[in-house]
Amino acid sequence: MIQVAPSILSNDFSQFRGAVVGLAQGGADWIHFDVMDGQFVPPITFGAQLAADLRSATDLPFEAHLMTQTPERHFDAFIAAGCRRIIFHAEATVHAHRLAQSLRQQGIEAGLAINPATPAEAVFPILDELDLVLVMTVNPGWGGQALIHSCLEKVRQIRARTDLPIEVDGGIDPNTIRLAFDAGADTFVAGSFLAKATDVGRAIQELRDRCQS
Ligand code: DX5
Ligand code: ZN
């Protein structure tokens, strides 16, 4: 069973509560928060307060995708905000093993993300400490970009080494989801495709349907 984790990044920033309620009613499995610090990636988005304020909007689990330097500075705030999973970037720390351990010791799922320029091998040494690997299928920083096909080969390489959930993030729509699924991904972030949908429930179902048989 695949998991659909909509990103609210491409929604109207003044309408997040309605977007989250709609995604929950539409059958999403997770809500994905794209946290950007203006350093690891150029834009600044939002911090843990947004997740805290939206926590009452739905029972769906929240995941924070930290596109931030020194990601560990933000762990406590996102845990307190009610995030079940925290995903940080391999490129943003030299201590990914320790950071993943520290999340799990607090009962939080640990996800490690890699950029398009980072080889699959970067995650191999710490697979035992992770609950999820996130393979960026665009360069982080912006929604609405086209999927970079070479990233799917890394999904294959990681799938050959582990049964962990593998999430893909960037450029996922009904035309690309099957390629990522066939490469071994089972968890899918979708931002602009769902933000543009007139019927979000149908759009989520369309993503699921493309991964059938
Ligand atoms: C990019 C973010 C993604 C992205 C998803 O930095 O991590 O979550 O915005 O948006 P789409 O689906 O539009 O590529
Ligand atoms: Zn993301």
mmCIF file of C-alpha atoms and ligand atoms in Angstrom:
data_model
loop_
_atom_site.group_PDB
_atom_site.id
_atom_site.type_symbol
_atom_site.label_atom_id
_atom_site.label_comp_id
_atom_site.label_asym_id
_atom_site.label_seq_id
_atom_site.Cartn_x
_atom_site.Cartn_y
_atom_site.Cartn_z
ATOM 1 C CA MET A 1 0.000 0.000 0.000
ATOM 2 C CA ILE A 2 1.565 3.297 -1.037
ATOM 3 C CA GLN A 3 1.552 6.366 1.170
ATOM 4 C CA VAL A 4 0.646 9.805 -0.164
ATOM 5 C CA ALA A 5 2.212 12.716 1.732
ATOM 6 C CA PRO A 6 0.966 15.989 0.278
ATOM 7 C CA SER A 7 3.197 19.034 0.674
ATOM 8 C CA ILE A 8 1.327 22.232 1.488
ATOM 9 C CA LEU A 9 4.141 24.338 -0.019
ATOM 10 C CA SER A 10 2.231 25.199 -3.188
ATOM 11 C CA ASN A 11 -0.929 26.211 -1.348
ATOM 12 C CA ASP A 12 -1.902 29.785 -0.499
ATOM 13 C CA PHE A 13 0.048 30.583 2.686
ATOM 14 C CA SER A 14 -2.968 32.373 4.139
ATOM 15 C CA GLN A 15 -5.186 29.300 3.687
ATOM 16 C CA PHE A 16 -3.201 26.423 5.167
ATOM 17 C CA ARG A 17 -5.875 25.214 7.574
ATOM 18 C CA GLY A 18 -8.432 24.755 4.822
ATOM 19 C CA ALA A 19 -5.859 23.017 2.650
ATOM 20 C CA VAL A 20 -4.959 20.532 5.388
ATOM 21 C CA VAL A 21 -8.615 19.776 6.139
ATOM 22 C CA GLY A 22 -9.244 19.232 2.425
ATOM 23 C CA LEU A 23 -6.240 16.938 2.044
ATOM 24 C CA ALA A 24 -7.365 14.899 5.039
ATOM 25 C CA GLN A 25 -10.892 14.581 3.643
ATOM 26 C CA GLY A 26 -9.358 13.688 0.291
ATOM 27 C CA GLY A 27 -7.591 10.649 1.697
ATOM 28 C CA ALA A 28 -3.995 11.785 2.277
ATOM 29 C CA ASP A 29 -1.860 9.614 4.563
ATOM 30 C CA TRP A 30 0.514 12.302 5.895
ATOM 31 C CA ILE A 31 0.946 16.060 5.765
ATOM 32 C CA HIS A 32 4.438 17.100 4.584
ATOM 33 C CA PHE A 33 5.872 20.430 5.832
ATOM 34 C CA ASP A 34 8.631 21.922 3.681
ATOM 35 C CA VAL A 35 10.798 23.920 6.056
ATOM 36 C CA MET A 36 13.356 26.181 4.336
ATOM 37 C CA ASP A 37 15.814 28.411 6.145
ATOM 38 C CA GLY A 38 17.180 30.703 3.438
ATOM 39 C CA GLN A 39 20.612 29.092 3.893
ATOM 40 C CA PHE A 40 20.473 25.419 2.938
ATOM 41 C CA VAL A 41 18.115 26.532 0.170
ATOM 42 C CA PRO A 42 17.470 30.145 -0.893
ATOM 43 C CA PRO A 43 13.812 30.556 0.137
ATOM 44 C CA ILE A 44 12.420 30.869 3.647
ATOM 45 C CA THR A 45 9.075 29.185 4.251
ATOM 46 C CA PHE A 46 7.812 28.546 7.777
ATOM 47 C CA GLY A 47 8.804 26.962 11.057
ATOM 48 C CA ALA A 48 7.418 24.709 13.750
ATOM 49 C CA GLN A 49 4.731 27.169 14.817
ATOM 50 C CA LEU A 50 2.808 26.415 11.641
ATOM 51 C CA ALA A 51 2.730 22.696 12.404
ATOM 52 C CA ALA A 52 1.716 23.443 15.991
ATOM 53 C CA ASP A 53 -1.126 25.688 14.861
ATOM 54 C CA LEU A 54 -2.345 23.132 12.303
ATOM 55 C CA ARG A 55 -2.073 20.176 14.660
ATOM 56 C CA SER A 56 -5.729 20.560 15.635
ATOM 57 C CA ALA A 57 -6.902 20.595 12.001
ATOM 58 C CA THR A 58 -6.503 16.848 11.425
ATOM 59 C CA ASP A 59 -5.527 13.530 12.982
ATOM 60 C CA LEU A 60 -3.168 12.784 10.073
ATOM 61 C CA PRO A 61 0.484 12.369 11.027
ATOM 62 C CA PHE A 62 2.804 15.284 10.238
ATOM 63 C CA GLU A 63 6.290 14.996 8.766
ATOM 64 C CA ALA A 64 8.742 17.891 8.767
ATOM 65 C CA HIS A 65 11.140 18.028 5.815
ATOM 66 C CA LEU A 66 13.924 20.212 7.158
ATOM 67 C CA MET A 67 15.809 21.936 4.360
ATOM 68 C CA THR A 68 17.917 23.702 6.946
ATOM 69 C CA GLN A 69 21.520 23.867 8.053
ATOM 70 C CA THR A 70 22.174 22.457 11.530
ATOM 71 C CA PRO A 71 18.844 20.621 11.393
ATOM 72 C CA GLU A 72 19.149 19.443 15.002
ATOM 73 C CA ARG A 73 18.516 22.993 16.203
ATOM 74 C CA HIS A 74 14.920 22.573 15.138
ATOM 75 C CA PHE A 75 14.194 19.029 16.292
ATOM 76 C CA ASP A 76 12.712 19.908 19.684
ATOM 77 C CA ALA A 77 10.363 22.512 18.248
ATOM 78 C CA PHE A 78 8.982 20.181 15.588
ATOM 79 C CA ILE A 79 8.611 17.355 18.088
ATOM 80 C CA ALA A 80 6.726 19.693 20.439
ATOM 81 C CA ALA A 81 4.562 20.771 17.486
ATOM 82 C CA GLY A 82 3.367 17.182 17.085
ATOM 83 C CA CYS A 83 5.419 15.893 14.143
ATOM 84 C CA ARG A 84 5.727 12.118 14.059
ATOM 85 C CA ARG A 85 8.569 12.061 11.536
ATOM 86 C CA ILE A 86 11.466 14.434 11.006
ATOM 87 C CA ILE A 87 13.428 14.287 7.769
ATOM 88 C CA PHE A 88 16.769 16.077 7.589
ATOM 89 C CA HIS A 89 19.336 16.336 4.816
ATOM 90 C CA ALA A 90 22.529 14.301 4.630
ATOM 91 C CA GLU A 91 24.198 17.383 3.120
ATOM 92 C CA ALA A 92 23.269 19.575 6.084
ATOM 93 C CA THR A 93 25.165 17.716 8.809
ATOM 94 C CA VAL A 94 28.290 15.644 9.302
ATOM 95 C CA HIS A 95 26.528 13.737 12.097
ATOM 96 C CA ALA A 96 23.570 12.083 10.380
ATOM 97 C CA HIS A 97 24.030 8.875 12.383
ATOM 98 C CA ARG A 98 23.902 10.636 15.719
ATOM 99 C CA LEU A 99 20.988 12.856 14.716
ATOM 100 C CA ALA A 100 18.917 9.894 13.540
ATOM 101 C CA GLN A 101 19.655 8.098 16.800
ATOM 102 C CA SER A 102 18.618 11.118 18.830
ATOM 103 C CA LEU A 103 15.259 11.328 17.053
ATOM 104 C CA ARG A 104 14.528 7.656 17.579
ATOM 105 C CA GLN A 105 15.493 7.837 21.225
ATOM 106 C CA GLN A 106 12.693 10.359 21.576
ATOM 107 C CA GLY A 107 10.208 8.101 19.785
ATOM 108 C CA ILE A 108 10.252 10.139 16.576
ATOM 109 C CA GLU A 109 10.711 8.557 13.151
ATOM 110 C CA ALA A 110 13.990 9.554 11.529
ATOM 111 C CA GLY A 111 14.164 10.276 7.799
ATOM 112 C CA LEU A 112 17.307 11.101 5.828
ATOM 113 C CA ALA A 113 17.007 13.076 2.590
ATOM 114 C CA ILE A 114 19.504 13.305 -0.270
ATOM 115 C CA ASN A 115 19.718 15.948 -2.978
ATOM 116 C CA PRO A 116 19.968 15.104 -6.670
ATOM 117 C CA ALA A 117 23.766 15.583 -6.585
ATOM 118 C CA THR A 118 24.273 13.248 -3.620
ATOM 119 C CA PRO A 119 24.941 9.582 -4.385
ATOM 120 C CA ALA A 120 22.726 6.808 -3.033
ATOM 121 C CA GLU A 121 25.705 5.476 -1.085
ATOM 122 C CA ALA A 122 25.412 8.421 1.314
ATOM 123 C CA VAL A 123 22.535 6.698 3.106
ATOM 124 C CA PHE A 124 23.938 3.167 3.186
ATOM 125 C CA PRO A 125 26.034 3.403 6.373
ATOM 126 C CA ILE A 126 23.115 4.533 8.504
ATOM 127 C CA LEU A 127 20.173 2.561 7.136
ATOM 128 C CA ASP A 128 19.899 0.725 10.474
ATOM 129 C CA GLU A 129 19.245 4.029 12.234
ATOM 130 C CA LEU A 130 16.533 5.243 9.857
ATOM 131 C CA ASP A 131 12.788 4.837 9.481
ATOM 132 C CA LEU A 132 12.688 6.322 5.966
ATOM 133 C CA VAL A 133 14.925 7.520 3.143
ATOM 134 C CA LEU A 134 13.812 10.530 1.100
ATOM 135 C CA VAL A 135 15.236 10.808 -2.390
ATOM 136 C CA MET A 136 14.805 14.331 -3.751
ATOM 137 C CA THR A 137 13.629 14.107 -7.339
ATOM 138 C CA VAL A 138 14.079 17.871 -7.844
ATOM 139 C CA ASN A 139 16.567 20.328 -6.391
ATOM 140 C CA PRO A 140 15.087 21.431 -3.069
ATOM 141 C CA GLY A 141 13.773 24.949 -2.677
ATOM 142 C CA TRP A 142 10.774 25.253 -4.955
ATOM 143 C CA GLY A 143 7.576 23.472 -5.844
ATOM 144 C CA GLY A 144 6.403 22.922 -9.386
ATOM 145 C CA GLN A 145 9.660 21.671 -10.924
ATOM 146 C CA ALA A 146 10.023 18.748 -13.324
ATOM 147 C CA LEU A 147 11.185 15.400 -11.935
ATOM 148 C CA ILE A 148 14.876 14.662 -12.578
ATOM 149 C CA HIS A 149 14.878 11.180 -14.028
ATOM 150 C CA SER A 150 18.438 10.290 -13.013
ATOM 151 C CA CYS A 151 17.311 10.397 -9.370
ATOM 152 C CA LEU A 152 15.189 7.309 -9.934
ATOM 153 C CA GLU A 153 18.284 5.199 -10.431
ATOM 154 C CA LYS A 154 19.240 6.076 -6.856
ATOM 155 C CA VAL A 155 15.850 4.846 -5.672
ATOM 156 C CA ARG A 156 16.673 1.515 -7.342
ATOM 157 C CA GLN A 157 20.082 1.377 -5.688
ATOM 158 C CA ILE A 158 18.654 2.095 -2.254
ATOM 159 C CA ARG A 159 15.768 -0.351 -2.733
ATOM 160 C CA ALA A 160 18.318 -3.070 -3.500
ATOM 161 C CA ARG A 161 19.767 -2.532 -0.010
ATOM 162 C CA THR A 162 16.746 -2.041 2.241
ATOM 163 C CA ASP A 163 13.054 -2.645 2.877
ATOM 164 C CA LEU A 164 12.671 0.764 4.532
ATOM 165 C CA PRO A 165 10.064 3.160 3.159
ATOM 166 C CA ILE A 166 11.572 5.201 0.327
ATOM 167 C CA GLU A 167 9.922 8.566 -0.247
ATOM 168 C CA VAL A 168 10.324 10.608 -3.403
ATOM 169 C CA ASP A 169 9.823 14.359 -3.347
ATOM 170 C CA GLY A 170 9.524 16.689 -6.315
ATOM 171 C CA GLY A 171 7.742 16.573 -9.635
ATOM 172 C CA ILE A 172 5.337 13.786 -8.662
ATOM 173 C CA ASP A 173 2.107 13.719 -10.683
ATOM 174 C CA PRO A 174 0.073 11.011 -12.427
ATOM 175 C CA ASN A 175 2.615 10.877 -15.253
ATOM 176 C CA THR A 176 5.694 10.398 -13.076
ATOM 177 C CA ILE A 177 4.485 8.513 -10.018
ATOM 178 C CA ARG A 178 4.585 5.154 -11.746
ATOM 179 C CA LEU A 179 8.227 5.611 -12.724
ATOM 180 C CA ALA A 180 9.144 6.240 -9.102
ATOM 181 C CA PHE A 181 6.956 3.368 -7.913
ATOM 182 C CA ASP A 182 8.589 0.979 -10.366
ATOM 183 C CA ALA A 183 12.017 2.130 -9.168
ATOM 184 C CA GLY A 184 11.040 1.059 -5.640
ATOM 185 C CA ALA A 185 9.508 4.120 -3.988
ATOM 186 C CA ASP A 186 6.450 3.588 -1.795
ATOM 187 C CA THR A 187 5.876 7.029 -0.250
ATOM 188 C CA PHE A 188 5.112 10.019 -2.432
ATOM 189 C CA VAL A 189 5.180 13.735 -1.756
ATOM 190 C CA ALA A 190 2.980 15.746 -4.082
ATOM 191 C CA GLY A 191 2.718 19.511 -3.886
ATOM 192 C CA SER A 192 1.764 21.518 -6.941
ATOM 193 C CA PHE A 193 -0.224 18.701 -8.546
ATOM 194 C CA LEU A 194 -2.577 18.537 -5.550
ATOM 195 C CA ALA A 195 -2.620 22.307 -4.954
ATOM 196 C CA LYS A 196 -3.889 22.797 -8.508
ATOM 197 C CA ALA A 197 -6.497 20.043 -8.333
ATOM 198 C CA THR A 198 -10.130 21.081 -8.316
ATOM 199 C CA ASP A 199 -11.058 17.789 -6.601
ATOM 200 C CA VAL A 200 -8.244 16.846 -4.258
ATOM 201 C CA GLY A 201 -9.769 13.488 -3.340
ATOM 202 C CA ARG A 202 -9.934 12.471 -6.970
ATOM 203 C CA ALA A 203 -6.391 13.674 -7.550
ATOM 204 C CA ILE A 204 -5.044 11.614 -4.629
ATOM 205 C CA GLN A 205 -6.974 8.591 -5.902
ATOM 206 C CA GLU A 206 -5.497 9.128 -9.352
ATOM 207 C CA LEU A 207 -1.996 8.953 -7.862
ATOM 208 C CA ARG A 208 -2.883 5.713 -6.069
ATOM 209 C CA ASP A 209 -4.484 4.230 -9.171
ATOM 210 C CA ARG A 210 -1.330 4.774 -11.219
ATOM 211 C CA CYS A 211 0.534 2.485 -8.826
ATOM 212 C CA GLN A 212 -1.927 -0.384 -9.286
ATOM 213 C CA SER A 213 -1.068 -3.498 -11.327
HETATM 214 C C1 DX5 B 1 10.941 21.014 -2.711
HETATM 215 C C2 DX5 B 1 10.038 20.385 -1.681
HETATM 216 C C3 DX5 B 1 8.977 19.515 -2.227
HETATM 217 C C4 DX5 B 1 8.197 20.127 -3.349
HETATM 218 C C5 DX5 B 1 7.047 19.302 -3.796
HETATM 219 O O1 DX5 B 1 11.960 21.703 -2.099
HETATM 220 O O2 DX5 B 1 10.781 19.587 -0.779
HETATM 221 O O3 DX5 B 1 8.176 18.970 -1.192
HETATM 222 O O4 DX5 B 1 7.804 21.419 -3.077
HETATM 223 O O5 DX5 B 1 6.339 20.061 -4.730
HETATM 224 P P1 DX5 B 1 6.038 19.542 -6.198
HETATM 225 O O6 DX5 B 1 5.191 18.298 -6.038
HETATM 226 O O7 DX5 B 1 5.324 20.676 -6.798
HETATM 227 O O8 DX5 B 1 7.338 19.235 -6.856
HETATM 228 ZN ZN ZN B 2 9.618 18.266 0.708
#
